[in-house]
XYZ file of C-alpha atoms in Angstrom:
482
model
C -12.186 8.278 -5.381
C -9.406 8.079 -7.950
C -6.073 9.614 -7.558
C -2.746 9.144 -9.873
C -1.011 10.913 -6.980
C -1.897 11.891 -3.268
C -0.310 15.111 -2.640
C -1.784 14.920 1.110
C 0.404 11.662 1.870
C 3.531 13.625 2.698
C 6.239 13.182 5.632
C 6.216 10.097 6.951
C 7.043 10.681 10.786
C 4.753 12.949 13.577
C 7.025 15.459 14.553
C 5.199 17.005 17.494
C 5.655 20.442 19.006
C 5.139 19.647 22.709
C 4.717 22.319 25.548
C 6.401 20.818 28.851
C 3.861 21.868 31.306
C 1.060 20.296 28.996
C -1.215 17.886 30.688
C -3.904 17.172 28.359
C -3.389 15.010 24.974
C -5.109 16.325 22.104
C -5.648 13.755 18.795
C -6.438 14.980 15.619
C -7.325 13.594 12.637
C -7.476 15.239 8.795
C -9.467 14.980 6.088
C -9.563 16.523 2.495
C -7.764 18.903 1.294
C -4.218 21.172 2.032
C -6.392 23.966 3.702
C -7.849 21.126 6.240
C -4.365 20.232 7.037
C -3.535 23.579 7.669
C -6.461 24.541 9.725
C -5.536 21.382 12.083
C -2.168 23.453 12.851
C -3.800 26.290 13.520
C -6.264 24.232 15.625
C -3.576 22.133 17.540
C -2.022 26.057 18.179
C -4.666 27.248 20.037
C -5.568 24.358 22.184
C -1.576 24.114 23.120
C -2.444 27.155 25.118
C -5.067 25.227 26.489
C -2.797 22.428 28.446
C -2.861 19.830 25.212
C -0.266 18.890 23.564
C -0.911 16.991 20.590
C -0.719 12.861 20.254
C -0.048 10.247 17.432
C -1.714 7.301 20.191
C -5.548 7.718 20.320
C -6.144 5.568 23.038
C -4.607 8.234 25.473
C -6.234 11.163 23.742
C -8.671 13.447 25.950
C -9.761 15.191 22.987
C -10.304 13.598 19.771
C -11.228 16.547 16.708
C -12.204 15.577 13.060
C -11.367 17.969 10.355
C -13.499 16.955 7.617
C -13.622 16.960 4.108
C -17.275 17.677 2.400
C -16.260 18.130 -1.074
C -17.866 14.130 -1.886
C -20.401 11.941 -0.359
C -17.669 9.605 -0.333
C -15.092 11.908 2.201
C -18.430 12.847 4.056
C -19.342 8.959 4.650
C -15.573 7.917 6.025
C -15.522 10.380 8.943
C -19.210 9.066 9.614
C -17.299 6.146 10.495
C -14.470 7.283 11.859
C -16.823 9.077 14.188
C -19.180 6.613 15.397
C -15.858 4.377 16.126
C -14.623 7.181 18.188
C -17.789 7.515 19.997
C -17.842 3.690 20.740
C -13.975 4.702 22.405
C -15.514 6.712 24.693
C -17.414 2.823 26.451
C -13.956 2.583 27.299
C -12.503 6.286 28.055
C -15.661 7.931 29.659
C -13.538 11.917 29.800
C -12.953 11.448 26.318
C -14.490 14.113 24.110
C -14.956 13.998 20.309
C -15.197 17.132 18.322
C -15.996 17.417 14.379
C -14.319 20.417 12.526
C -14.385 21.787 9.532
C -16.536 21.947 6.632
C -18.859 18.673 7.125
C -19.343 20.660 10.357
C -20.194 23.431 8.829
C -22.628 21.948 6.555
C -24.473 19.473 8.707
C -24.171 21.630 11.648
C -26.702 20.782 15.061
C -27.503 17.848 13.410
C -24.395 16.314 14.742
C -25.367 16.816 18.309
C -29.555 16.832 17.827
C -29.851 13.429 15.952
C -26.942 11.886 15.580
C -25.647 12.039 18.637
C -22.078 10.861 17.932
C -19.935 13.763 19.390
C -19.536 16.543 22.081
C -18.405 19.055 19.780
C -19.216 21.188 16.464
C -16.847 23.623 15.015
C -16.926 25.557 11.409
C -13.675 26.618 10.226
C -13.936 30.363 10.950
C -14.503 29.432 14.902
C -11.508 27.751 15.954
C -10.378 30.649 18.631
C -13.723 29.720 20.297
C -12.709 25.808 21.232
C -11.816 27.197 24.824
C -15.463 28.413 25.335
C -16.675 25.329 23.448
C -14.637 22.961 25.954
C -16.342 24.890 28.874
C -19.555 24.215 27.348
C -18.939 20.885 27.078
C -17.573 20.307 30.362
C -20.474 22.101 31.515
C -23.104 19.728 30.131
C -24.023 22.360 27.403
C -24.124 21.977 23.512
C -21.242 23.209 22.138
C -21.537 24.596 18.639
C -19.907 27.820 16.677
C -20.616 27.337 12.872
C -20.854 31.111 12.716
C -18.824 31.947 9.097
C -16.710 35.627 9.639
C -16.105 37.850 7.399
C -12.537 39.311 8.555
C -10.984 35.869 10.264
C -7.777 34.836 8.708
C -5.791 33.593 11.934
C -2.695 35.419 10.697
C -2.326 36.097 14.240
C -1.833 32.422 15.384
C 1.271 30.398 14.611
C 0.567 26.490 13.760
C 2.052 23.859 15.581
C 3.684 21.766 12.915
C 1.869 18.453 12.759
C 2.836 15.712 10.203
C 6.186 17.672 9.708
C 9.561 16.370 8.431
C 10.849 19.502 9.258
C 11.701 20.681 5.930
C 8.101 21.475 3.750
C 5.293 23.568 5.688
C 2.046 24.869 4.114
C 1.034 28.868 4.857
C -2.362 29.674 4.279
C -2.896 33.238 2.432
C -6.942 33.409 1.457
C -9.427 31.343 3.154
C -13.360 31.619 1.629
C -14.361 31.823 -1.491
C -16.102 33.904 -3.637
C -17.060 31.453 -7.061
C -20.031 29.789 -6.824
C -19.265 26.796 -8.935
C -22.436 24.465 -8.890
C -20.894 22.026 -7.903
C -18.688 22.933 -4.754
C -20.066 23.323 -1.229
C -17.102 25.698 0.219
C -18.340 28.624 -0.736
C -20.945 27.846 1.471
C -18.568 25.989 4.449
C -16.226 28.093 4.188
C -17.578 31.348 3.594
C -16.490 34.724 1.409
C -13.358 34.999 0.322
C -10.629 37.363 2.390
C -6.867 38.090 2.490
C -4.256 37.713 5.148
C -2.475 40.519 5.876
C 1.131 40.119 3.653
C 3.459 41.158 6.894
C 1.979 38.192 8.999
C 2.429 36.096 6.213
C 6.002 36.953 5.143
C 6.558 36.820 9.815
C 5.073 32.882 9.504
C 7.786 32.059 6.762
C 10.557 33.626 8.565
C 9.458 31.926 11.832
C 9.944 28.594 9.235
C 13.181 29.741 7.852
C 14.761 30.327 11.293
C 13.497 26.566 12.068
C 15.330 25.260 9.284
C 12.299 24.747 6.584
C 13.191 25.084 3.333
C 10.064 25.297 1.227
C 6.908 26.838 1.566
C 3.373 26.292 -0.313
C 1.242 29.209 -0.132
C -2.579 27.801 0.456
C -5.703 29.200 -0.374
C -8.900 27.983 -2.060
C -8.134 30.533 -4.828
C -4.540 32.050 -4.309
C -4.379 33.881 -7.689
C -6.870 36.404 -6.144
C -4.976 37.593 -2.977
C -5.660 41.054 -2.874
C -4.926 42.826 0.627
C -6.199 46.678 0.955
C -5.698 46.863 4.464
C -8.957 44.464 5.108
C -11.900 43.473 3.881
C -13.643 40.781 1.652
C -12.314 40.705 -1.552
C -15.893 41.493 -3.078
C -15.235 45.179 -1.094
C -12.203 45.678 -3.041
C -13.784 47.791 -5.769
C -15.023 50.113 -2.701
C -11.617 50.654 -1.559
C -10.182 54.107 -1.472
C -7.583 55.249 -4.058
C -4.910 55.038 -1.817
C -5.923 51.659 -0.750
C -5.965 50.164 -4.338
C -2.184 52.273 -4.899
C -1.593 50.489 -2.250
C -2.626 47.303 -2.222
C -0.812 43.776 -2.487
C -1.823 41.049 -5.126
C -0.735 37.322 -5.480
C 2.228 38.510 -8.001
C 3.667 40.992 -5.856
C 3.097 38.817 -2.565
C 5.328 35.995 -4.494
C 7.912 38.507 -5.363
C 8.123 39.355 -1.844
C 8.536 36.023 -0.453
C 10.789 34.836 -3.541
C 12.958 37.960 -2.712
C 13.596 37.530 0.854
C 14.172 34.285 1.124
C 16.341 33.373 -1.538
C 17.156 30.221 0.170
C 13.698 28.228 0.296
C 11.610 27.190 -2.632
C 8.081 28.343 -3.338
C 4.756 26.987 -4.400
C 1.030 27.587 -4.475
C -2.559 25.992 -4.443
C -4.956 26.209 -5.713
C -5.193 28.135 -8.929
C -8.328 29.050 -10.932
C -8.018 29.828 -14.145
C -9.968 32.761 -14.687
C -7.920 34.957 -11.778
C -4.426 34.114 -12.854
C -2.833 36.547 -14.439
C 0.255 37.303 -16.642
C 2.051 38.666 -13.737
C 1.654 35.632 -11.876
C 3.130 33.408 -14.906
C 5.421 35.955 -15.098
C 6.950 35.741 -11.120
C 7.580 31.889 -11.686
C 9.551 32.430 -14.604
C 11.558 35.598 -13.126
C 12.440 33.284 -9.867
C 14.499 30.068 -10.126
C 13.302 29.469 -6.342
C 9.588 29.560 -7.045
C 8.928 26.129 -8.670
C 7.911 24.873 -12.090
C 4.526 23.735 -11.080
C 0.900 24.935 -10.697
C -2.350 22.788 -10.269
C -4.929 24.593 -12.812
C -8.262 23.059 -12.268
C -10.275 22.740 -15.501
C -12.824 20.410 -14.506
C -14.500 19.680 -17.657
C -12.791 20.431 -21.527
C -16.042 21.135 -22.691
C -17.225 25.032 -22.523
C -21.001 24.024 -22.586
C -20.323 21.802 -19.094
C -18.264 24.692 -17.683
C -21.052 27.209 -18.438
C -23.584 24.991 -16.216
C -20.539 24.527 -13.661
C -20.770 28.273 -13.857
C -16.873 28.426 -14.093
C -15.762 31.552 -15.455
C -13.930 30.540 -18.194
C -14.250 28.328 -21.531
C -11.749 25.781 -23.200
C -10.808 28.530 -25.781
C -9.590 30.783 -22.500
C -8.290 27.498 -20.675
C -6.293 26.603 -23.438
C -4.926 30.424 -24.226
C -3.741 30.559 -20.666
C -2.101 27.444 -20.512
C 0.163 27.933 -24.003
C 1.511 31.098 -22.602
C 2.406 29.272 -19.372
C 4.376 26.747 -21.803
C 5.367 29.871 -23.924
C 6.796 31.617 -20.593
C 8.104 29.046 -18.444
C 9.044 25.714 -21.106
C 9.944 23.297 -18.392
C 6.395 23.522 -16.198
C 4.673 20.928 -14.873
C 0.810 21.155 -14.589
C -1.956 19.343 -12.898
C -5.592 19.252 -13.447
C -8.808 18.500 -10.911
C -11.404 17.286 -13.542
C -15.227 16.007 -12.725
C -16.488 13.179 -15.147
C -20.348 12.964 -15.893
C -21.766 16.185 -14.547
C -25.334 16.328 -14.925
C -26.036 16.723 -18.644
C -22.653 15.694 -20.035
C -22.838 13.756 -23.444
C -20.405 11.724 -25.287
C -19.435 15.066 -27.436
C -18.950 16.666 -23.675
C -16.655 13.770 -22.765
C -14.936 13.626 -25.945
C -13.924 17.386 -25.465
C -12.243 16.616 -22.090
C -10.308 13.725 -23.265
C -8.602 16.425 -26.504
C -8.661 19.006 -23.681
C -6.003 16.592 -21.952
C -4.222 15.352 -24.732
C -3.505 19.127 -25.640
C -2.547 20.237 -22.499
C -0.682 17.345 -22.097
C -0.968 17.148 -17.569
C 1.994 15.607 -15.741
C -0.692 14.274 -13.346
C -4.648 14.765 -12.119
C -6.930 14.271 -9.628
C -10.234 12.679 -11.646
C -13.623 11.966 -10.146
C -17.179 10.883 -11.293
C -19.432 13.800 -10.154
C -21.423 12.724 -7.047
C -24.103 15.411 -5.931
C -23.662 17.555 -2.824
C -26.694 18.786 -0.853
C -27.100 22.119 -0.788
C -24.910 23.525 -4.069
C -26.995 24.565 -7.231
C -26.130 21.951 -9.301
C -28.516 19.719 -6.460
C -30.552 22.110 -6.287
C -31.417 22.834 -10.564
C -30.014 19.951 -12.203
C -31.112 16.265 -12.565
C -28.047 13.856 -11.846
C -28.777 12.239 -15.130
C -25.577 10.520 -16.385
C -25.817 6.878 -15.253
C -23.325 5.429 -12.711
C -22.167 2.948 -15.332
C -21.116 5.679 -17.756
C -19.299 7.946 -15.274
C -16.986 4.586 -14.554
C -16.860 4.336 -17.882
C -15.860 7.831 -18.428
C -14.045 8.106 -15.737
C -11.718 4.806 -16.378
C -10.900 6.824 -20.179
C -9.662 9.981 -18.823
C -7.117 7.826 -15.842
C -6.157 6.095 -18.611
C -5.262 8.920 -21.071
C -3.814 10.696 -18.395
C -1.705 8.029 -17.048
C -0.142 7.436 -20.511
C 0.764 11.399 -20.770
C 1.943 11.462 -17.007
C 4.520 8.535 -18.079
C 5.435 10.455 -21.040
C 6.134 13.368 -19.335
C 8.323 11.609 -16.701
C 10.073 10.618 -19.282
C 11.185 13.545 -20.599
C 13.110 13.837 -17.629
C 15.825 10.933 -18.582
C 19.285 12.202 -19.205
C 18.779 15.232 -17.585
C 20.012 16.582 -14.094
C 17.528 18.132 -11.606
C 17.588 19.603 -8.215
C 15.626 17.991 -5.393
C 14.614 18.736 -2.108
C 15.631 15.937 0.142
C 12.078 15.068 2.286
C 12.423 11.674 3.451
C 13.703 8.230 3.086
C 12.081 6.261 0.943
C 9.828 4.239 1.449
C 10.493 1.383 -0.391
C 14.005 1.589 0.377
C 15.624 2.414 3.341
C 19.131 3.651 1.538
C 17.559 5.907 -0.521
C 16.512 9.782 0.026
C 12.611 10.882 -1.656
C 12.335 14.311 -2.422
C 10.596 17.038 -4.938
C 11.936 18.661 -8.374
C 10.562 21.811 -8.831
C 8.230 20.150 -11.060
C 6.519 18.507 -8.096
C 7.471 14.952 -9.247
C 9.247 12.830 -6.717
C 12.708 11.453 -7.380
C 14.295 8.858 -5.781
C 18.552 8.071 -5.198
C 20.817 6.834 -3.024
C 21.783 8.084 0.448
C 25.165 8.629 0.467
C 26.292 11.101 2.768
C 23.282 13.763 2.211
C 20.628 14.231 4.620
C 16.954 16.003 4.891
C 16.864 18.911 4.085
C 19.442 19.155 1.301
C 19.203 20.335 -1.973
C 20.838 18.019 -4.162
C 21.447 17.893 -7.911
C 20.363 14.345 -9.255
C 21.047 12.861 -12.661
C 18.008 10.836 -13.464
C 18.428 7.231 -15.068
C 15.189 5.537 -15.287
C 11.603 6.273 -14.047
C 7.518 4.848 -13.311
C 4.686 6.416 -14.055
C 4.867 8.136 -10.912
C 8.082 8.548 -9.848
C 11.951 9.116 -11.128
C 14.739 7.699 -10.004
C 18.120 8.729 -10.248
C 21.874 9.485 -8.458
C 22.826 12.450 -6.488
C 25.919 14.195 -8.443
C 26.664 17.369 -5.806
C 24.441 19.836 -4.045
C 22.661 22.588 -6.160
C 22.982 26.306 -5.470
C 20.260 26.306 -3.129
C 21.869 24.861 -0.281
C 23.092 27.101 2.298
């Protein structure tokens, strides 16, 4: 798996939410992406009203839960490991239990507990209010499995216990499902159809955050662009929805307006995007709001419009590249990302050739690239012949890092000279004198202590950057800080 940056890798200290009368220890471990952190939160919530309070030290855990990642054989084969190494654990800690969440759960299901034998527990991402029963079971001697996908769960009614927090950046989840059937991609099927949280219980989780000193927010969803709440429902029952529902009803622009509005203190972002749902309006809210930041990850996946037809992505390069020009046309200063998959079945030189211009047009500040590795189950497995040798993906692959690593370096640069406003997360960790922190443009900066602290927002003049990073002195707080 190739990354320029890691996204997932952020606060550096377990700030745990502990409940005093709390007996029982409770490790968990995360895989994949934002939404799997999340759900761990949301997991760690409920079982705190089950006597745990949640551990950093595994060898005192009584429950040990996996939330797992199967977007790629690769994620899938780790917690395999992880797993079995937990199960060997249990030689030496006979009451502990081991639990697998989360979409490899979902996928793989009884086969967890029927052949493989390696933990207590299954659990799909829409069951997580039924660990208490599942614990029972176990205890009892009983399988314990709930892989049952809902239709209506959102858990905007629980409030997650902060895990890997520095106190200052928190994710909300707004959609969970979803509802495009890209060849490719399992979660539509581990994850189920695509809903809406209720806006009020979102806009109640960020004030909850605000009152407990966090200052920025990303809104999470496998697809935010199409939050649509109509009072409940599936998204796919929207078009059913009375007329006073649609007047009504909230999108993704007007949900950002909301939370830019009210909290005029704290910064905003969102993931993920797709390109085919994101509208004008949307482009249109980051540019209105200086506390909504510069930055949106827009998957493209391939830069060639046959590949994206057989990806079944609703869009083509023509569209891809419309959309993104009047991002640059609206908002000058944005900073994009991409998700791209090298050597999909069928892909030819021509195919490649097209994502390699697609990137040097678009010109990405950074990427997550990946040779395509089949998943059972999605209809790309199912109808297409994995056909593109290994050799050539790495070979393809190794082109596009490297013509996106030059244009990620260029566009750091483009920062020298100028002053920006960051988000104090951390101390560096190179460094232990300096602060790391977040531009609105998502890239992290680097500078000297002084007297600021986390949590800050702090205008830094910028005198030299990597590829990855910019580095720079603090010159006075920004407008942002309270």
């Amino acid at each position: 798996m190739e990354k320029v940056i890691d996204e997932n890798k952020q606060g550096t200290s377990l700030q745990l939410e502990q409940k005093q009368d709390n007996k029982k220890k409770l490790f968990i471990e995360s895989y994949g992406c934002q939404m799997n952190f999340s759900d761990s939160e949301i997991v760690a919530s409920i079982l705190s009203n089950e006597g745990y309070n949640t551990t950093d030290k595994l060898e005192e855990a009584d429950l040990v839960l996996v939330n797992t990642c199967s977007i790629r054989d690769k994620a899938e084969q780790t917690v395999r490991k992880r797993l079995t190494q937990y199960n060997q654990m249990k030689t030496k800690n006979p009451g502990m239990k081991v639990g697998v969440l989360g979409c490899m759960a979902e996928r793989l299901k009884a086969k967890f507990l029927e052949e493989e034998k390696i933990v207590d527990m299954v659990v799909g991402p829409d069951a997580y209010k039924d660990l208490p029963n599942l614990l029972k079971d176990v205890e009892e001697g009983r399988d314990a499995i709930n892989v049952i996908l809902s239709k209506d769960e959102t858990y905007g009614d629980i409030s997650p216990v902060r895990l890997q927090s520095n106190g200052v950046t928190a994710f909300v989840s707004i959609t969970r499902g979803c509802d495009n059937m890209c060849t490719f991609c399992v979660v539509p099927f581990t994850r189920g159809r695509e809903r809406s949280r209720d806006p009020q219980s979102i806009i109640e989780e960020i004030r909850d955050l605000k009152e407990r000193g966090f200052k920025e927010v990303t809104l999470l969803g496998q697809n935010v662009d199409s939050f649509v709440w109509f009072g409940g429902g599936l998204k796919k029952d929207f078009e059913k929805a009375t007329e006073m529902q649609k007047a009504t009803a909230v999108d993704f622009a007007q949900l950002l307006d909301q939370c830019a509005t009210m909290f005029p203190k704290m910064r905003f972002r969102f993931s993920t995007s797709n390109p085919q749902d994101m509208h004008i309006e949307v482009i249109e809210m980051v540019a209105k709001h200086d506390n909504i930041c510069n930055y949106i990850h827009l998957p493209v996946q391939s830069g060639s419009t046959r590949i994206l037809q057989e990806m079944n992505r609703q869009h083509t390069r023509e569209e891809y590249i419309a959309l993104v020009d009047k991002i640059y046309e609206l908002i000058p200063d944005i900073s994009l990302s991409q998700d791209i998959i090298t050597g999909f079945p069928t892909e030819t030189e021509e195919d490649h050739q097209d994502t390699l211009s697609l990137i040097e047009h678009v010109r990405y500040d950074f990427g997550y690239m990946f040779a395509y590795s089949e998943r059972p189950g999605t209809l790309a497995a199912r109808k297409l012949e994995d056909d593109v040798p290994e050799e050539v993906k790495k070979r393809r692959l190794s082109e596009i890092i490297d013509v996106q690593r030059a244009i990620g370096l260029e566009r750091m640069e483009r920062f020298l000279g100028l002053t920006v406003e960051v988000l104090i997360e951390k101390t560096s960790k190179r460094n232990e004198e300096e602060w790391s922190g977040r531009n609105s443009q998502n890239t992290t900066v680097i500078f000297p202590k002084e007297n600021y602290k986390v949590g800050d927002f702090v205008m830094v003049e910028i005198t030299d950057c990597t590829s990855a990073t910019l580095i720079g002195k603090p010159v006075g707080y920004s407008s942002m800080q309270e």
